[in-house]
N, CA, C and O of each residue as an XYZ file, in Angstrom:
532
protein
N      37.669    -12.333    -11.997
C      37.850    -13.323    -10.892
C      39.452    -13.152    -10.435
O      40.448    -13.046    -11.150
N      39.329    -13.165     -9.006
C      40.502    -12.502     -8.392
C      41.523    -14.305     -8.268
O      41.198    -15.448     -7.946
N      42.775    -13.655     -8.719
C      43.681    -15.415     -8.735
C      43.601    -15.952     -7.253
O      44.005    -15.342     -6.263
N      42.961    -17.303     -7.271
C      43.225    -17.952     -6.538
C      44.428    -18.999     -5.888
O      44.931    -19.750     -6.724
N      44.952    -19.124     -4.431
C      45.648    -19.795     -4.309
C      45.992    -20.690     -3.679
O      45.322    -20.621     -2.648
N      46.718    -21.641     -3.618
C      46.760    -22.908     -3.137
C      47.037    -22.971     -1.506
O      48.173    -22.623     -1.183
N      46.477    -23.222     -0.832
C      46.587    -22.610      0.766
C      48.093    -23.057      1.278
O      48.415    -24.154      0.822
N      48.717    -22.667      1.815
C      50.484    -22.855      2.179
C      51.634    -22.775      1.249
O      52.848    -22.892      1.417
N      50.957    -22.564      0.312
C      51.888    -22.228     -1.055
C      53.325    -21.388     -1.110
O      53.435    -20.633     -0.143
N      54.502    -21.354     -2.078
C      54.889    -20.110     -1.811
C      54.237    -19.043     -2.189
O      54.737    -18.008     -1.747
N      52.950    -18.850     -3.092
C      52.624    -17.595     -3.516
C      51.137    -17.621     -1.964
O      51.118    -16.702     -1.146
N      50.570    -18.265     -1.924
C      49.347    -17.837     -1.163
C      50.265    -17.189     -0.072
O      49.575    -16.294      0.416
N      51.785    -17.210      0.699
C      52.455    -16.999      1.493
C      53.215    -15.644      1.234
O      53.858    -15.005      2.067
N      53.037    -15.377      0.077
C      53.679    -14.385     -0.961
C      52.074    -13.212     -0.559
O      52.091    -12.466      0.420
N      51.366    -13.260     -1.115
C      50.058    -12.850     -0.831
C      49.839    -12.349      0.443
O      49.912    -11.163      0.766
N      49.484    -13.590      1.382
C      49.588    -13.060      3.010
C      50.297    -12.176      3.345
O      49.858    -11.193      3.941
N      51.490    -12.323      3.050
C      52.280    -11.095      3.273
C      51.828     -9.838      3.303
O      51.544     -9.074      4.226
N      51.800     -9.700      1.448
C      52.054     -8.502      0.820
C      49.662     -7.947      1.843
O      49.205     -6.856      2.182
N      49.273     -8.813      1.869
C      48.191     -8.025      2.974
C      48.154     -7.817      3.705
O      47.118     -7.237      4.029
N      49.311     -8.063      4.884
C      49.192     -8.059      6.089
C      49.918     -7.002      6.431
O      49.655     -6.218      7.342
N      50.877     -6.968      5.676
C      52.092     -5.444      5.804
C      50.748     -4.393      5.289
O      50.513     -3.328      5.860
N      50.118     -4.799      4.374
C      49.064     -3.477      4.121
C      48.218     -2.665      4.733
O      48.106     -1.445      4.846
N      47.435     -3.948      5.241
C      46.057     -4.212      6.082
C      46.239     -3.926      7.688
O      45.291     -3.439      8.304
N      47.384     -4.214      8.312
C      47.665     -3.996      9.208
C      48.385     -2.761     10.039
O      49.612     -2.841     10.099
N      47.906     -1.886     10.539
C      49.008     -1.260     11.102
C      49.523     -1.530     12.307
O      48.908     -2.237     13.105
N      51.073     -0.837     12.662
C      51.524     -1.259     13.652
C      50.795     -1.141     15.143
O      51.099     -1.901     16.062
N      49.531      0.183     15.300
C      49.086      0.601     16.189
C      48.180     -1.089     16.264
O      48.200     -1.792     17.274
N      47.757     -1.306     15.519
C      46.350     -2.402     15.336
C      47.442     -4.165     15.954
O      47.029     -5.280     16.273
N      48.809     -3.611     15.869
C      49.088     -5.205     15.968
C      49.577     -4.423     17.197
O      49.448     -5.383     17.957
N      50.085     -3.346     18.090
C      49.979     -3.001     19.382
C      51.915     -2.648     19.163
O      52.765     -2.514     20.043
N      51.998     -2.615     18.315
C      53.483     -2.756     18.476
C      54.400     -3.683     18.382
O      55.583     -3.360     18.278
N      54.040     -4.878     18.401
C      54.698     -5.938     18.977
C      55.753     -6.665     18.234
O      55.596     -7.033     17.069
N      56.691     -6.842     18.832
C      57.981     -7.480     18.472
C      58.078     -8.968     18.789
O      58.577     -9.170     19.896
N      57.764     -9.966     18.176
C      57.986    -11.445     18.606
C      57.963    -11.807     17.276
O      57.798    -11.107     16.277
N      58.241    -13.582     17.451
C      58.194    -14.425     16.094
C      57.115    -15.545     16.395
O      56.678    -15.642     17.541
N      56.761    -16.229     15.586
C      55.364    -17.170     16.168
C      55.434    -17.880     15.016
O      55.594    -17.173     14.021
N      55.341    -19.492     14.752
C      55.451    -20.147     14.198
C      53.914    -21.454     14.477
O      53.554    -22.235     15.358
N      53.457    -21.023     13.158
C      51.978    -22.029     13.256
C      52.731    -23.650     12.564
O      53.383    -23.717     11.522
N      52.454    -24.625     13.343
C      53.173    -26.016     12.669
C      51.861    -26.890     12.466
O      51.144    -27.425     13.312
N      51.772    -26.867     11.073
C      50.508    -27.823     10.171
C      50.824    -28.820     10.067
O      51.870    -28.661      9.439
N      50.657    -30.428     10.296
C      50.137    -31.280     11.042
C      49.523    -31.716      9.807
O      48.581    -31.056      9.367
N      50.033    -32.990      9.040
C      49.051    -34.136      8.511
C      48.245    -32.928      6.870
O      47.108    -32.798      6.415
N      49.224    -32.494      6.617
C      48.879    -31.839      5.466
C      48.392    -32.672      4.372
O      48.673    -33.871      4.348
N      47.561    -32.033      3.310
C      46.910    -33.339      2.021
C      48.528    -34.018      1.326
O      48.560    -35.025      0.618
N      49.128    -33.627      1.518
C      50.438    -34.153      1.128
C      51.372    -35.069      1.783
O      52.377    -35.632      1.350
N      50.768    -35.085      2.996
C      51.679    -36.117      4.141
C      52.773    -35.295      4.627
O      53.821    -35.729      5.106
N      52.500    -34.255      4.491
C      54.118    -33.465      5.163
C      53.388    -32.388      5.891
O      52.304    -31.924      5.539
N      54.444    -31.845      7.493
C      54.022    -31.313      8.086
C      54.607    -29.834      7.408
O      55.569    -29.788      6.641
N      54.046    -28.994      7.728
C      54.529    -27.454      7.278
C      54.793    -26.195      8.016
O      53.699    -25.902      8.501
N      55.409    -25.552      8.263
C      55.711    -24.578      9.281
C      55.446    -22.961      8.656
O      56.236    -22.600      7.784
N      54.283    -21.922      9.113
C      54.401    -20.761      8.501
C      55.365    -19.728      9.513
O      55.048    -19.645     10.700
N      55.982    -19.321      9.242
C      56.680    -18.225     10.116
C      56.506    -16.974      9.804
O      56.569    -16.403      8.716
N      56.236    -16.524     11.060
C      55.890    -14.536     11.605
C      56.683    -14.250     11.902
O      56.964    -14.969     12.861
N      57.646    -13.356     11.696
C      58.705    -11.982     12.374
C      57.890    -10.997     12.478
O      57.230    -10.459     11.589
N      57.944    -10.756     13.625
C      56.910     -9.426     13.546
C      58.030     -8.192     14.655
O      58.418     -8.531     15.772
N      58.335     -6.945     14.087
C      58.682     -5.873     14.291
C      58.154     -4.804     14.666
O      57.640     -4.159     13.753
N      58.060     -4.190     16.107
C      57.808     -3.110     16.199
C      56.387     -2.603     15.426
O      56.200     -1.506     14.900
N      55.233     -4.000     15.540
C      53.877     -4.247     14.778
C      53.771     -4.235     13.765
O      52.625     -3.956     13.411
N      54.878     -4.525     12.523
C      55.080     -4.624     11.486
C      54.826     -6.036     10.986
O      54.787     -6.755     11.984
N      54.676     -6.601     10.117
C      55.057     -8.505     10.027
C      56.497     -8.071      8.816
O      56.123     -7.765      7.684
N      57.525     -8.063      8.994
C      58.756     -8.087      8.629
C      58.851     -9.448      7.588
O      59.257     -9.321      6.433
N      58.554    -10.364      7.981
C      58.387    -11.801      7.298
C      57.750    -12.298      7.491
O      57.251    -12.190      8.612
N      57.062    -13.593      6.228
C      55.773    -14.244      6.735
C      57.048    -14.944      5.451
O      57.712    -14.418      4.558
N      56.853    -16.841      6.146
C      57.778    -17.641      5.002
C      57.224    -19.295      5.677
O      56.996    -19.514      6.866
N      57.081    -20.504      4.309
C      56.558    -21.873      4.437
C      57.733    -22.112      4.287
O      58.602    -21.690      3.524
N      57.681    -23.183      5.471
C      58.653    -24.059      5.573
C      58.094    -25.638      5.745
O      57.293    -25.974      6.618
N      58.768    -26.683      4.577
C      58.702    -28.011      4.590
C      58.919    -28.892      5.820
O      59.937    -28.413      6.320
N      58.623    -29.664      6.396
C      59.392    -30.373      7.543
C      60.479    -29.802      8.494
O      61.369    -30.503      8.975
N      60.355    -28.664      8.692
C      61.024    -28.020      9.084
C      60.694    -26.706     10.362
O      60.593    -25.550      9.950
N      60.577    -26.923     11.535
C      60.467    -25.873     12.515
C      61.334    -24.907     13.146
O      62.252    -24.973     13.963
N      60.703    -23.913     12.454
C      62.383    -22.606     12.936
C      62.386    -22.434     14.407
O      61.599    -23.166     15.007
N      62.822    -21.940     14.836
C      63.189    -20.950     16.478
C      62.064    -19.619     16.508
O      61.943    -18.576     15.865
N      61.453    -20.171     17.441
C      60.654    -18.570     17.116
C      60.093    -18.855     18.568
O      59.987    -19.970     19.078
N      59.631    -17.200     19.346
C      58.782    -17.256     20.735
C      57.722    -18.073     20.783
O      57.526    -18.744     21.796
N      57.013    -18.129     19.867
C      55.891    -19.244     20.370
C      55.601    -20.130     19.297
O      55.183    -19.428     18.376
N      55.618    -21.399     18.940
C      54.699    -22.178     18.278
C      53.596    -22.577     18.729
O      53.604    -23.267     19.748
N      52.508    -22.283     18.163
C      51.574    -22.984     17.984
C      51.216    -24.415     17.147
O      51.455    -24.240     15.952
N      50.822    -25.482     17.369
C      50.526    -26.471     16.499
C      48.996    -27.282     16.492
O      48.211    -26.997     17.396
N      48.667    -28.116     15.638
C      47.580    -28.589     15.037
C      47.568    -28.917     13.644
O      48.091    -28.342     12.689
N      46.613    -30.337     13.740
C      46.009    -30.375     12.014
C      46.170    -29.401     11.352
O      46.264    -28.270     11.827
N      46.244    -29.747      9.855
C      45.959    -29.096      8.735
C      44.753    -28.582      8.593
O      44.525    -27.532      7.992
N      43.891    -29.314      9.154
C      42.361    -29.082      9.125
C      41.830    -27.986     10.144
O      41.004    -27.189      9.700
N      42.242    -27.868     11.515
C      41.965    -27.346     12.006
C      42.471    -25.136     12.044
O      41.990    -24.055     12.385
N      43.851    -25.813     11.356
C      44.186    -24.099     10.881
C      43.439    -24.192      9.935
O      42.960    -23.059      9.896
N      42.769    -25.030      8.727
C      42.322    -24.649      7.642
C      40.805    -23.527      8.527
O      40.317    -22.451      8.182
N      40.525    -24.362      9.605
C      39.515    -23.763      9.368
C      39.485    -21.739      9.968
O      38.929    -20.652      9.814
N      40.691    -22.575     10.772
C      40.513    -20.375     11.526
C      40.894    -19.570     10.433
O      40.780    -18.349     10.322
N      41.538    -20.705      9.334
C      41.718    -19.638      8.174
C      40.988    -19.182      7.173
O      41.336    -18.338      6.347
N      39.472    -20.015      7.276
C      38.395    -19.665      6.705
C      37.401    -18.651      7.660
O      36.214    -18.335      7.572
N      38.274    -18.376      8.422
C      37.096    -17.774      9.640
C      36.321    -18.447     10.400
O      35.622    -17.708     11.093
N      36.144    -19.570     10.567
C      35.025    -20.491     10.781
C      35.447    -20.964     12.219
O      34.679    -21.849     12.594
N      36.327    -20.694     13.063
C      36.883    -21.250     14.156
C      38.215    -20.146     14.623
O      39.282    -19.874     14.072
N      37.682    -19.765     15.682
C      38.689    -19.047     16.266
C      40.163    -19.238     17.364
O      40.048    -19.830     18.437
N      41.275    -18.747     16.981
C      42.411    -19.789     17.456
C      42.428    -19.656     18.407
O      43.428    -20.247     18.816
N      41.586    -18.906     19.726
C      41.506    -18.860     20.903
C      40.778    -20.075     22.123
O      41.072    -20.612     23.191
N      39.622    -20.035     21.071
C      38.442    -21.650     20.920
C      39.590    -22.620     20.417
O      39.800    -23.219     21.472
N      40.260    -23.039     19.719
C      40.566    -23.945     19.524
C      41.783    -24.641     19.934
O      42.173    -25.786     19.711
N      42.582    -23.095     20.972
C      43.747    -23.846     21.823
C      42.778    -23.925     22.792
O      42.626    -25.112     23.077
N      42.112    -23.275     23.378
C      41.297    -23.531     24.830
C      40.580    -24.905     24.712
O      39.854    -25.367     25.592
N      40.863    -25.505     23.530
C      39.437    -26.766     23.265
C      40.495    -27.940     22.998
O      40.148    -29.057     22.614
N      41.628    -27.622     23.206
C      42.876    -28.608     22.532
C      43.312    -29.165     21.365
O      44.123    -30.048     21.085
N      42.362    -28.220     20.556
C      42.451    -28.516     19.155
C      44.234    -27.854     18.384
O      44.676    -28.307     17.328
N      44.820    -26.978     19.054
C      45.767    -26.392     18.989
C      46.476    -26.701     20.196
O      45.804    -26.846     21.217
N      48.235    -26.877     20.273
C      49.049    -27.034     21.059
C      49.573    -25.483     21.485
O      49.363    -24.676     20.580
N      49.983    -25.117     22.256
C      51.362    -23.993     22.368
C      52.022    -23.956     23.378
O      51.617    -23.718     24.516
N      53.873    -24.361     22.777
C      54.998    -24.105     23.411
C      55.136    -22.833     23.343
O      54.847    -22.327     22.259
N      55.565    -22.015     24.345
C      55.913    -20.274     24.734
C      55.109    -20.251     26.146
O      54.682    -21.184     26.828
N      55.065    -19.002     26.314
C      54.449    -18.594     27.448
C      52.553    -18.409     27.598
O      51.971    -17.325     27.642
N      52.270    -18.997     27.622
C      50.516    -18.918     27.678
C      49.895    -17.326     28.009
O      49.163    -16.668     27.270
N      50.568    -16.841     29.699
C      50.210    -15.597     29.680
C      50.833    -14.499     28.418
O      50.040    -13.707     27.909
N      51.699    -14.512     28.151
C      52.336    -13.616     26.911
C      51.415    -13.961     25.922
O      50.673    -13.019     25.641
N      51.132    -15.351     25.076
C      50.795    -15.538     24.049
C      49.323    -14.770     24.056
O      48.861    -14.116     23.121
N      48.611    -15.048     25.533
C      46.936    -14.950     25.489
C      47.206    -13.259     25.424
O      46.731    -12.734     24.416
N      47.691    -12.627     26.080
C      48.047    -11.272     25.786
C      48.190    -10.676     24.611
O      47.909     -9.497     24.397
N      48.813    -11.785     23.474
C      48.817    -10.921     22.046
C      47.716    -12.018     21.260
O      47.916    -12.297     20.078
N      46.582    -12.594     21.985
C      45.319    -12.631     20.857
C      44.572    -12.082     20.122
O      44.296    -12.423     18.972
N      44.146    -11.114     20.757
C      43.843    -10.134     19.888
C      44.785     -9.690     18.697
O      44.187     -9.411     17.658
N      46.131     -9.583     18.681
C      47.065     -9.513     17.583
C      47.121    -10.758     16.346
O      47.386    -10.745     15.144
N      46.756    -11.733     17.256
C      46.635    -13.359     16.658
C      45.091    -13.161     15.616
O      45.040    -13.511     14.437
N      43.943    -12.536     16.378
C      42.809    -12.327     15.848
C      42.509    -11.588     14.387
O      41.588    -11.759     13.588
N      43.749    -10.628     14.360
C      43.417     -9.649     13.406
C      44.307    -10.314     12.287
O      43.750    -10.273     11.190
N      45.530    -10.909     12.282
C      46.207    -11.684     11.765
C      45.421    -12.332     10.870
O      45.220    -11.982      9.707
N      44.819    -13.625     11.624
C      43.958    -14.465     11.469
C      42.386    -13.752      9.977
O      41.780    -14.126      8.973
N      42.504    -12.724     10.807
C      41.508    -11.847      9.725
C      41.464    -11.556      8.723
O      40.606    -11.619      7.842
N      42.832    -11.053      8.822
C      43.870    -10.673      6.953
C      43.530    -11.663      6.533
O      42.512    -11.624      5.842
N      44.389    -13.363      6.803
C      44.354    -14.196      5.998
C      43.385    -14.622      5.417
O      43.481    -14.868      4.215
N      42.020    -14.856      6.195
C      40.766    -14.974      5.603
C      40.128    -14.356      4.517
O      39.270    -15.035      3.953
N      40.364    -13.139      4.061
C      40.421    -12.504      2.907
C      41.155    -12.970      1.733
O      40.852    -12.740      0.562
N      42.346    -13.778      2.241
C      42.766    -14.324      0.217
C      42.068    -15.663      0.027
O      41.539    -16.601      0.624
N      42.381    -15.190     -1.137
C      41.358    -15.953     -2.145
C      42.027    -17.643     -2.156
O      42.839    -17.919     -3.039
N      41.689    -18.544     -1.291
C      42.319    -19.762     -0.864
C      41.853    -20.918     -1.401
O      40.768    -21.172     -0.877
N      42.165    -21.742     -2.205
C      42.158    -23.103     -2.208
C      42.603    -23.940     -1.250
O      43.752    -23.819     -0.825
N      41.749    -24.909     -0.778
C      42.237    -25.612      0.533
C      42.470    -27.006      0.048
O      42.872    -27.871      0.826
């Protein structure tokens, strides 16, 4: 049986980063160079968490979890823990969550929407990480 990782733990982030680098080519990532933070409110322990993605020429160079801290990024997408958990389980699309108001975006909306297929690919890979929510 594969190892199961606690959602948003350092071990989960390490496994997610490994899978993103192995499974997504620069072409699939549209050679994007950007940074994005997903900000999780109301995590089960009562804290907020940030998941930072640093992408250079279509490669996820860095993926890190921060507690009660929001690093600088081109885009910040915020929402509650359960909404992001649904997205990570592939039960809810990120675009649908954004358009319905379940997620909020700070950054250029037009540019963010042009990256929506890239974000969908990231989320599809994240949904393959064996996770305990």
